[in-house]
Short mmCIF file of C-alpha atoms and ligand atoms in Angstrom, two decimals:
data_model
loop_
_atom_site.label_atom_id
_atom_site.label_comp_id
_atom_site.label_asym_id
_atom_site.label_seq_id
_atom_site.Cartn_x
_atom_site.Cartn_y
_atom_site.Cartn_z
CA MET A 1 -52.15 -90.76 219.33
CA ARG A 2 -49.19 -92.91 217.49
CA GLU A 3 -47.19 -93.97 219.27
CA ARG A 4 -44.05 -96.17 218.94
CA PHE A 5 -41.64 -98.36 220.87
CA VAL A 6 -37.96 -97.59 221.44
CA VAL A 7 -35.92 -100.39 222.38
CA GLU A 8 -31.83 -100.02 223.09
CA GLY A 9 -30.17 -103.64 221.77
CA LEU A 10 -27.97 -105.93 223.66
CA SER A 11 -25.78 -106.25 220.53
CA GLY A 12 -26.68 -110.02 220.98
CA ALA A 13 -25.76 -110.35 224.39
CA ARG A 14 -27.84 -112.63 226.59
CA THR A 15 -28.33 -110.63 229.84
CA LEU A 16 -32.54 -110.34 230.62
CA LYS A 17 -33.25 -112.25 234.15
CA GLY A 18 -36.38 -112.54 236.56
CA GLU A 19 -39.57 -113.59 235.60
CA ILE A 20 -42.55 -112.59 233.19
CA ALA A 21 -46.25 -113.37 233.96
CA VAL A 22 -48.65 -114.46 231.00
CA ARG A 23 -51.51 -113.11 230.60
CA GLY A 24 -54.82 -114.45 229.53
CA ALA A 25 -54.95 -115.61 226.13
CA LYS A 26 -56.12 -112.87 223.51
CA ASN A 27 -57.88 -115.84 221.31
CA ALA A 28 -59.70 -117.19 224.41
CA VAL A 29 -61.21 -114.05 226.15
CA LEU A 30 -61.95 -113.08 222.14
CA LYS A 31 -64.37 -116.07 221.91
CA ILE A 32 -66.19 -116.00 225.22
CA LEU A 33 -67.20 -112.13 224.51
CA PRO A 34 -69.49 -113.45 221.54
CA ALA A 35 -70.03 -116.83 223.67
CA SER A 36 -72.07 -114.21 226.06
CA VAL A 37 -75.04 -113.69 223.84
CA LEU A 38 -75.86 -117.36 224.19
CA PHE A 39 -76.46 -116.29 227.83
CA GLU A 40 -79.69 -115.15 229.79
CA ASP A 41 -77.97 -114.05 232.81
CA GLU A 42 -74.41 -112.12 233.01
CA VAL A 43 -70.86 -114.33 232.47
CA PRO A 44 -68.44 -112.95 234.94
CA LEU A 45 -65.26 -113.28 233.77
CA GLU A 46 -61.52 -113.62 234.96
CA ASN A 47 -57.86 -112.54 233.70
CA VAL A 48 -58.86 -111.20 230.86
CA PRO A 49 -56.07 -109.31 229.36
CA ASP A 50 -55.92 -105.25 228.68
CA ILE A 51 -55.50 -105.53 225.03
CA GLU A 52 -56.46 -103.45 222.51
CA ASP A 53 -58.94 -106.10 220.64
CA VAL A 54 -60.20 -106.96 224.03
CA LYS A 55 -61.44 -103.40 223.74
CA ARG A 56 -62.97 -103.61 220.45
CA MET A 57 -65.18 -106.46 221.22
CA ARG A 58 -65.98 -105.22 224.13
CA GLU A 59 -67.26 -102.17 221.68
CA LEU A 60 -68.75 -103.70 219.52
CA LEU A 61 -71.09 -105.87 222.48
CA GLU A 62 -72.28 -102.46 223.67
CA ALA A 63 -72.88 -101.36 220.50
CA LEU A 64 -74.82 -104.12 219.85
CA LYS A 65 -77.16 -103.14 222.36
CA GLU A 66 -78.54 -100.34 220.74
CA ASP A 67 -79.77 -102.60 217.26
CA ASN A 68 -79.57 -106.43 218.34
CA THR A 69 -78.53 -108.20 215.23
CA VAL A 70 -76.13 -105.40 213.72
CA LEU A 71 -72.38 -105.37 214.28
CA ARG A 72 -71.17 -101.90 213.49
CA LYS A 73 -69.35 -101.43 210.55
CA ASP A 74 -66.42 -98.99 211.88
CA ILE A 75 -65.69 -101.34 214.87
CA ALA A 76 -66.27 -104.90 213.31
CA GLU A 77 -63.64 -103.41 210.29
CA LYS A 78 -60.93 -103.67 212.57
CA PHE A 79 -60.46 -106.83 213.88
CA ARG A 80 -60.82 -110.62 212.27
CA ALA A 81 -62.00 -112.02 215.28
CA SER A 82 -65.45 -109.43 214.86
CA ILE A 83 -66.85 -112.39 212.84
CA VAL A 84 -67.31 -114.93 215.55
CA LEU A 85 -70.10 -112.48 217.13
CA ALA A 86 -72.23 -113.27 214.25
CA GLY A 87 -72.76 -117.06 215.06
CA PRO A 88 -74.73 -116.68 218.25
CA VAL A 89 -76.48 -113.19 217.42
CA LEU A 90 -77.52 -115.15 214.37
CA ALA A 91 -78.54 -118.20 216.49
CA ARG A 92 -80.28 -116.04 219.12
CA TYR A 93 -81.89 -113.45 217.30
CA GLY A 94 -82.72 -115.54 213.89
CA LYS A 95 -80.43 -112.67 211.75
CA VAL A 96 -77.39 -110.77 212.00
CA GLU A 97 -75.39 -108.03 209.34
CA PHE A 98 -71.60 -107.91 209.48
CA PRO A 99 -69.32 -106.06 206.90
CA PHE A 100 -66.49 -107.58 205.60
CA PRO A 101 -64.40 -108.47 209.01
CA GLY A 102 -60.47 -106.35 208.84
CA GLY A 103 -57.24 -107.92 210.90
CA CYS A 104 -53.91 -108.76 210.46
CA VAL A 105 -53.24 -108.51 206.71
CA LEU A 106 -52.01 -112.17 206.50
CA GLY A 107 -53.20 -112.94 202.76
CA GLU A 108 -56.09 -114.12 201.88
CA ARG A 109 -58.21 -114.41 204.97
CA SER A 110 -61.94 -115.35 203.37
CA ILE A 111 -64.92 -116.16 205.33
CA ASP A 112 -66.18 -118.70 203.26
CA LEU A 113 -66.76 -121.73 205.77
CA PHE A 114 -68.61 -119.24 207.93
CA LEU A 115 -71.17 -118.31 205.57
CA ASN A 116 -71.28 -122.05 203.92
CA GLY A 117 -71.96 -123.16 207.76
CA PHE A 118 -74.75 -120.86 208.05
CA LYS A 119 -76.34 -121.57 205.09
CA ALA A 120 -76.11 -125.75 205.72
CA MET A 121 -77.46 -124.65 209.19
CA GLY A 122 -80.78 -123.05 207.38
CA ALA A 123 -80.25 -119.29 206.94
CA ALA A 124 -80.30 -117.14 203.89
CA VAL A 125 -76.80 -115.29 202.88
CA GLU A 126 -77.28 -111.81 201.33
CA GLU A 127 -74.40 -109.98 200.34
CA GLU A 128 -74.55 -105.62 199.51
CA ASP A 129 -71.96 -103.57 199.12
CA GLY A 130 -69.49 -105.67 201.11
CA PHE A 131 -72.35 -106.07 204.02
CA PHE A 132 -73.43 -109.22 205.28
CA ARG A 133 -77.08 -109.94 205.86
CA ILE A 134 -78.24 -113.71 207.38
CA THR A 135 -81.38 -114.60 208.05
CA ALA A 136 -82.29 -118.00 209.77
CA SER A 137 -85.30 -119.67 208.18
CA GLY A 138 -88.06 -119.48 210.54
CA GLY A 139 -85.93 -117.32 212.76
CA LYS A 140 -84.26 -120.37 213.90
CA LEU A 141 -80.88 -122.26 212.88
CA ARG A 142 -81.10 -125.93 212.10
CA GLY A 143 -78.49 -128.36 213.41
CA ALA A 144 -76.46 -129.71 210.20
CA HIS A 145 -73.59 -132.14 209.46
CA ILE A 146 -70.65 -129.60 208.60
CA THR A 147 -67.30 -130.96 207.11
CA PHE A 148 -64.56 -127.86 207.03
CA PRO A 149 -62.76 -127.95 203.50
CA LEU A 150 -60.01 -126.84 205.89
CA VAL A 151 -59.02 -126.54 209.77
CA SER A 152 -60.54 -122.98 210.83
CA VAL A 153 -60.22 -121.72 214.75
CA THR A 154 -62.69 -119.19 214.82
CA GLY A 155 -64.59 -121.21 212.46
CA THR A 156 -64.87 -124.29 214.34
CA GLU A 157 -65.62 -121.72 217.16
CA THR A 158 -68.63 -119.53 215.71
CA LEU A 159 -70.53 -122.53 214.35
CA MET A 160 -70.03 -124.39 217.39
CA MET A 161 -71.57 -121.66 219.33
CA ALA A 162 -74.12 -121.13 216.88
CA ALA A 163 -75.35 -125.14 217.39
CA VAL A 164 -75.26 -124.63 220.76
CA LEU A 165 -79.33 -122.59 220.31
CA ALA A 166 -80.10 -124.27 216.72
CA GLU A 167 -82.83 -127.18 216.46
CA GLY A 168 -81.66 -130.21 216.73
CA GLU A 169 -77.84 -132.05 216.56
CA THR A 170 -74.88 -130.78 214.53
CA VAL A 171 -71.97 -131.79 213.56
CA LEU A 172 -68.63 -130.38 212.79
CA GLN A 173 -65.99 -132.59 211.23
CA ASN A 174 -61.86 -131.44 210.62
CA ALA A 175 -62.85 -128.90 213.76
CA ALA A 176 -59.82 -126.97 215.17
CA MET A 177 -58.46 -128.54 217.82
CA GLU A 178 -56.63 -125.76 219.34
CA PRO A 179 -57.10 -125.67 223.50
CA GLU A 180 -58.82 -122.65 223.25
CA VAL A 181 -61.85 -124.43 221.47
CA GLY A 182 -61.67 -127.13 224.22
CA TYR A 183 -61.63 -125.10 226.92
CA LEU A 184 -64.81 -122.67 225.76
CA ALA A 185 -66.66 -125.85 225.12
CA GLN A 186 -66.24 -126.91 228.87
CA TYR A 187 -67.33 -123.58 230.25
CA LEU A 188 -70.14 -123.39 227.68
CA ASN A 189 -71.16 -127.08 228.96
CA ASP A 190 -70.81 -126.31 232.67
CA CYS A 191 -73.42 -123.41 232.06
CA GLY A 192 -76.07 -125.89 230.24
CA ALA A 193 -74.72 -126.08 226.34
CA HIS A 194 -74.11 -130.28 225.85
CA ILE A 195 -70.57 -130.43 223.49
CA GLU A 196 -68.84 -133.30 223.04
CA GLY A 197 -65.60 -133.20 221.37
CA ALA A 198 -64.34 -130.40 221.39
CA GLY A 199 -60.31 -130.40 221.14
CA THR A 200 -61.06 -133.12 218.47
CA PRO A 201 -61.70 -133.15 214.70
CA THR A 202 -65.05 -134.12 215.06
CA VAL A 203 -67.29 -132.12 217.40
CA ARG A 204 -71.10 -132.68 218.63
CA ILE A 205 -73.76 -130.66 219.63
CA MET A 206 -77.28 -130.77 221.10
CA GLY A 207 -79.17 -127.68 220.69
CA GLY A 208 -80.94 -126.40 223.61
CA GLY A 209 -81.82 -122.79 225.22
CA LEU A 210 -80.57 -120.35 226.51
CA LEU A 211 -76.99 -120.68 229.12
CA HIS A 212 -76.81 -119.89 232.73
CA ALA A 213 -73.81 -118.78 234.49
CA ALA A 214 -75.43 -118.38 237.61
CA GLY A 215 -71.79 -116.68 239.08
CA ARG A 216 -69.53 -119.31 237.70
CA PRO A 217 -66.74 -117.55 236.17
CA PHE A 218 -64.93 -118.08 232.79
CA VAL A 219 -60.62 -117.39 233.64
CA VAL A 220 -59.42 -116.72 230.80
CA PRO A 221 -56.53 -119.33 230.21
CA ALA A 222 -52.76 -118.39 229.83
CA ASP A 223 -52.05 -116.99 226.42
CA ARG A 224 -49.55 -119.60 224.51
CA ILE A 225 -48.40 -117.92 221.85
CA GLU A 226 -48.07 -114.78 224.49
CA ALA A 227 -45.88 -117.71 226.08
CA GLY A 228 -44.28 -118.63 223.66
CA SER A 229 -43.25 -115.41 222.62
CA PHE A 230 -41.14 -115.00 225.62
CA VAL A 231 -39.22 -118.38 225.42
CA ILE A 232 -37.85 -117.42 222.03
CA LEU A 233 -37.22 -114.39 223.83
CA ALA A 234 -35.35 -115.60 226.79
CA ALA A 235 -33.51 -118.21 224.13
CA LEU A 236 -32.39 -114.64 222.46
CA ALA A 237 -31.31 -112.30 224.77
CA GLY A 238 -32.11 -114.46 228.35
CA SER A 239 -29.42 -115.49 231.00
CA ASP A 240 -32.13 -116.77 233.31
CA VAL A 241 -36.01 -116.13 232.71
CA HIS A 242 -38.97 -117.72 234.34
CA ILE A 243 -42.16 -117.34 232.38
CA THR A 244 -44.80 -118.04 235.06
CA HIS A 245 -48.64 -118.73 235.26
CA CYS A 246 -49.14 -120.96 231.71
CA ASN A 247 -49.08 -123.97 230.19
CA PRO A 248 -45.79 -125.36 229.03
CA SER A 249 -48.33 -128.92 227.37
CA TRP A 250 -49.73 -126.47 225.20
CA LEU A 251 -46.43 -125.47 223.72
CA GLU A 252 -44.73 -128.94 223.31
CA VAL A 253 -43.69 -128.47 219.96
CA PRO A 254 -41.72 -125.33 220.26
CA ILE A 255 -40.09 -126.13 223.22
CA ALA A 256 -38.76 -129.67 221.22
CA LEU A 257 -37.65 -127.52 218.35
CA LEU A 258 -35.79 -125.07 220.85
CA ARG A 259 -34.55 -127.87 222.81
CA GLN A 260 -32.78 -128.48 219.33
CA ALA A 261 -31.35 -126.40 218.85
CA GLY A 262 -29.62 -125.94 222.24
CA VAL A 263 -31.52 -123.98 224.46
CA SER A 264 -32.06 -124.99 228.02
CA ILE A 265 -35.48 -125.62 228.55
CA GLU A 266 -37.27 -126.81 232.40
CA THR A 267 -40.82 -126.64 232.79
CA THR A 268 -43.27 -127.40 235.43
CA PRO A 269 -46.96 -128.18 235.05
CA THR A 270 -47.22 -123.84 235.45
CA SER A 271 -44.02 -122.46 234.30
CA ILE A 272 -41.16 -122.91 231.76
CA ARG A 273 -37.44 -121.38 232.83
CA VAL A 274 -35.37 -120.44 229.93
CA GLN A 275 -31.16 -120.32 230.85
CA SER A 276 -29.19 -119.30 228.29
CA SER A 277 -25.62 -119.29 227.61
CA SER A 278 -23.25 -117.86 225.66
CA THR A 279 -23.04 -121.18 223.25
CA PRO A 280 -24.42 -120.45 219.45
CA TYR A 281 -27.56 -122.40 219.01
CA LYS A 282 -28.10 -125.34 215.66
CA MET A 283 -30.51 -124.40 213.25
CA VAL A 284 -33.38 -125.84 212.81
CA SER A 285 -36.27 -125.88 210.52
CA VAL A 286 -40.06 -124.93 211.11
CA ARG A 287 -43.08 -126.28 209.40
CA THR A 288 -46.20 -124.74 210.86
CA HIS A 289 -49.19 -126.53 211.64
CA GLU A 290 -52.69 -126.38 213.24
CA TYR A 291 -52.49 -127.59 216.68
CA PRO A 292 -50.58 -129.46 218.37
CA GLY A 293 -48.05 -128.21 215.18
CA PHE A 294 -45.91 -125.30 215.34
CA PRO A 295 -48.12 -122.37 215.72
CA THR A 296 -48.21 -119.92 212.53
CA ASP A 297 -48.48 -117.25 215.61
CA LEU A 298 -44.59 -118.12 216.41
CA GLN A 299 -43.49 -118.45 212.83
CA ALA A 300 -42.38 -114.60 212.98
CA PRO A 301 -40.56 -114.57 216.45
CA MET A 302 -39.26 -117.85 215.68
CA ALA A 303 -37.72 -116.40 212.20
CA VAL A 304 -35.66 -113.94 214.36
CA PHE A 305 -34.89 -116.94 216.29
CA MET A 306 -33.29 -118.48 213.13
CA SER A 307 -31.27 -115.10 212.11
CA GLN A 308 -29.03 -116.35 215.16
CA CYS A 309 -28.41 -120.11 214.99
CA GLN A 310 -25.44 -121.73 213.26
CA GLY A 311 -26.00 -122.99 209.85
CA GLU A 312 -29.20 -123.23 207.10
CA GLY A 313 -33.00 -123.32 207.70
CA SER A 314 -36.15 -122.97 206.21
CA ILE A 315 -39.85 -121.76 207.69
CA LEU A 316 -42.59 -123.66 205.74
CA GLU A 317 -45.84 -121.36 206.55
CA THR A 318 -48.98 -123.92 205.83
CA ILE A 319 -51.79 -121.76 207.16
CA PHE A 320 -51.24 -118.22 205.73
CA ASP A 321 -50.13 -117.39 202.33
CA GLY A 322 -48.83 -113.56 203.19
CA ARG A 323 -47.40 -113.57 206.57
CA PHE A 324 -43.74 -113.09 205.89
CA ARG A 325 -44.48 -109.20 205.11
CA TYR A 326 -41.69 -109.05 208.22
CA VAL A 327 -38.87 -110.56 206.39
CA ASP A 328 -37.34 -107.42 204.30
CA ASP A 329 -36.79 -105.00 207.39
CA LEU A 330 -35.01 -108.04 209.36
CA VAL A 331 -32.82 -108.15 206.27
CA VAL A 332 -32.29 -104.76 206.09
CA MET A 333 -31.02 -105.45 209.58
CA GLY A 334 -28.63 -107.73 208.71
CA ALA A 335 -30.89 -111.24 208.48
CA ASP A 336 -30.00 -113.55 205.73
CA MET A 337 -33.65 -114.63 205.05
CA ALA A 338 -34.95 -115.27 201.53
CA VAL A 339 -38.79 -115.38 200.82
CA MET A 340 -38.83 -118.68 198.40
CA ASN A 341 -42.48 -118.22 197.44
CA PRO A 342 -45.47 -117.00 199.71
CA HIS A 343 -45.15 -120.02 201.46
CA ARG A 344 -41.55 -120.84 202.09
CA VAL A 345 -38.76 -118.82 203.39
CA PHE A 346 -34.68 -119.74 203.47
CA ILE A 347 -32.25 -118.45 206.72
CA ARG A 348 -28.63 -118.50 206.83
CA GLY A 349 -27.15 -117.57 210.43
CA PRO A 350 -25.62 -116.61 212.85
CA LYS A 351 -26.29 -113.00 211.51
CA GLU A 352 -25.39 -110.08 214.15
CA PHE A 353 -28.03 -106.96 213.31
CA THR A 354 -27.92 -103.37 213.69
CA ARG A 355 -30.64 -101.11 214.09
CA LYS A 356 -33.65 -99.46 212.50
CA ASN A 357 -36.77 -97.86 212.88
CA LEU A 358 -39.62 -99.96 212.18
CA GLU A 359 -43.04 -100.48 211.58
CA SER A 360 -45.32 -103.19 213.06
CA PRO A 361 -46.63 -104.83 209.97
CA ASP A 362 -48.91 -107.04 212.05
CA LEU A 363 -49.18 -108.12 215.53
CA ARG A 364 -46.85 -111.14 215.64
CA GLY A 365 -44.57 -109.63 212.81
CA GLY A 366 -44.70 -106.58 215.41
CA LEU A 367 -43.25 -109.02 218.23
CA ALA A 368 -40.69 -110.09 216.14
CA TYR A 369 -39.24 -106.48 215.64
CA LEU A 370 -39.35 -106.36 218.88
CA LEU A 371 -37.27 -109.35 219.60
CA ALA A 372 -34.97 -108.00 216.31
CA ALA A 373 -34.33 -104.79 218.26
CA THR A 374 -33.37 -106.23 221.30
CA VAL A 375 -30.82 -108.48 219.98
CA ALA A 376 -29.16 -105.44 217.64
CA LYS A 377 -26.60 -103.27 217.83
CA GLY A 378 -27.35 -99.80 218.91
CA THR A 379 -31.43 -98.29 219.30
CA SER A 380 -34.09 -99.25 217.01
CA SER A 381 -37.97 -97.81 217.18
CA ILE A 382 -40.83 -99.87 216.31
CA ASP A 383 -44.09 -97.73 215.21
CA ASN A 384 -47.20 -98.10 215.01
CA ALA A 385 -47.52 -99.66 218.64
CA TYR A 386 -51.30 -100.13 218.17
CA LEU A 387 -50.26 -103.37 216.55
CA ILE A 388 -48.43 -104.96 219.14
CA ASP A 389 -50.71 -103.84 222.05
CA ARG A 390 -53.67 -105.37 219.81
CA GLY A 391 -52.40 -108.82 221.54
CA TYR A 392 -49.98 -108.47 224.20
CA GLU A 393 -50.07 -106.08 227.06
CA HIS A 394 -48.16 -103.33 228.32
CA ILE A 395 -45.11 -105.10 226.83
CA GLU A 396 -42.93 -102.34 227.41
CA GLU A 397 -43.28 -102.37 231.20
CA ARG A 398 -43.20 -106.18 231.44
CA LEU A 399 -39.83 -106.44 229.26
CA ARG A 400 -38.58 -103.42 231.31
CA ALA A 401 -38.99 -105.59 234.30
CA LEU A 402 -36.61 -108.04 232.72
CA GLY A 403 -33.70 -105.22 232.70
CA LEU A 404 -34.72 -104.31 228.80
CA ASN A 405 -34.15 -100.72 228.37
CA ILE A 406 -37.84 -100.10 226.11
CA GLN A 407 -39.58 -96.66 226.27
CA ARG A 408 -42.92 -96.07 224.93
CA GLU A 409 -42.77 -92.92 223.18
CA GLU A 410 -45.27 -90.79 220.88
CA SER A 411 -44.84 -91.11 217.29
CA LYS A 412 -42.58 -88.77 215.57
N1 EPU B 501 -60.01 -119.81 205.54
C1 EPU B 501 -60.55 -119.98 205.17
N2 EPU B 501 -62.44 -119.17 204.82
C2 EPU B 501 -62.92 -119.56 205.79
C3 EPU B 501 -62.25 -119.17 207.08
C4 EPU B 501 -60.44 -119.44 207.23
O1 EPU B 501 -60.43 -120.15 203.26
O2 EPU B 501 -63.80 -118.73 206.19
C5 EPU B 501 -58.54 -119.76 205.97
C6 EPU B 501 -57.58 -118.68 206.19
O3 EPU B 501 -57.33 -117.70 205.34
C7 EPU B 501 -56.50 -119.35 206.81
C8 EPU B 501 -56.77 -120.61 206.93
O4 EPU B 501 -58.36 -120.38 206.86
O5 EPU B 501 -55.81 -119.63 205.73
C9 EPU B 501 -57.09 -121.26 208.29
O6 EPU B 501 -57.28 -120.08 209.35
P1 EPU B 501 -58.12 -120.07 210.72
O7 EPU B 501 -59.67 -119.80 210.64
O8 EPU B 501 -57.61 -121.14 211.49
O9 EPU B 501 -57.87 -118.58 211.27
P2 EPU B 501 -58.85 -117.53 212.24
O10 EPU B 501 -59.49 -118.39 213.07
O11 EPU B 501 -59.08 -116.42 211.27
C10 EPU B 501 -57.19 -117.84 214.60
C11 EPU B 501 -56.53 -116.68 215.15
C12 EPU B 501 -55.17 -116.34 214.45
C13 EPU B 501 -54.13 -117.35 214.48
C14 EPU B 501 -55.70 -118.81 213.55
C15 EPU B 501 -54.56 -120.15 213.60
C16 EPU B 501 -58.46 -115.91 216.58
C17 EPU B 501 -59.03 -114.29 216.61
N3 EPU B 501 -57.55 -116.06 215.67
O12 EPU B 501 -57.82 -117.47 213.62
O13 EPU B 501 -54.36 -115.28 215.42
O14 EPU B 501 -53.32 -117.02 213.84
O15 EPU B 501 -56.57 -119.11 213.98
O16 EPU B 501 -53.98 -120.54 213.90
O17 EPU B 501 -58.47 -117.01 217.44
C18 EPU B 501 -53.11 -113.97 216.35
O18 EPU B 501 -53.59 -114.37 217.19
O19 EPU B 501 -51.91 -113.20 215.61
C19 EPU B 501 -53.67 -114.53 214.84
C20 EPU B 501 -53.83 -113.86 214.00
#
């Protein structure tokens, strides 16, 4: 059943108030589920968010029970993170078959870094009709020195996990430094892996045997992108919003930029309080960057914020080349934005938004539409709620608790 969100806009008023707790990170739980293949026993999980991508990953793991080495096409094609499972499966069983992974359309999202990494570890790669068959020579991966030509989060995590069961040492250079990478490695180490330097550009992994959780739970860390999304929402439409169960130290750049714009933000080690007045914000400019830079996943929500700031600014998107699909709809709502090229958008503000019937273009674009609908005058709808549900748990119930009039309905 197709669903949509219906949001009664606040016409620019900043009235939302109260507490909102951040859930476990999508991009952490989507890695620990595949990591479970590296274990001899069960991996207990805590703080798992109730989101669609987690359901897909569970289905994919469930389907793997029928055939240890084939990732089911119809499920794997639904989300990009499906490819992460290829690493642990290949490392444990010596082979894996999977389709080209689906997911948010953010421009070209190739998988060459994964395939080249598997090859460097001694595997043969065959492709037939969009289906990849990877076979480790002698049934076991070998450690390798791998330098990534560009920083990839899932690429780093996948090869790091594959290396845990490979023979000898693997060194990953130009690795992703996202907090989720270090957090995952720490847990794997607690369970018997030998990983050094995860969270820095150089990760060393000494291969060994299967891991043992021995009842030790993996507690999914707070979703920094969800926390950042709520900070932006609070800046746009809140009077006093307390965002709890999060880690502000993972959001230093977005918080610094929002403060520069004039948003009043106070942090404790586990919470963020945003208080606003009716003073207009000053325009800022954003350049997305790998962690610890400004996260690309907050780029679309930040564009909505910037449309409400005074002055001229720009966003330079350096990670993806197709992440401005939300711009046209925001312009129809009243934004003054111009896409200069696939990596740069100019924004002038402040602009009042009026209602529109929208359709989520992707997960973070969908969240940006929720923000736009919240600041707009009139009642907007956002179709294709599924795309927002992929990464935000029951968003309407949680935003309603802050005073937003938002409903979930069957699409017309
Ligand atoms: N890339 C290649 N070849 C590859 C892999 C990546 O060219 O084999 C390119 C991509 O096309 C992109 C760049 O490398 O231009 C960086 O992409 P990366 O691999 O880091 O992205 P990802 O690992 O697929 C993860 C998150 C994304 C997040 C990015 C960047 C997961 C499951 N997904 O994706 O999250 O945007 O890192 O931080 O961890 C989201 O949550 O909405 C989301 C898209």
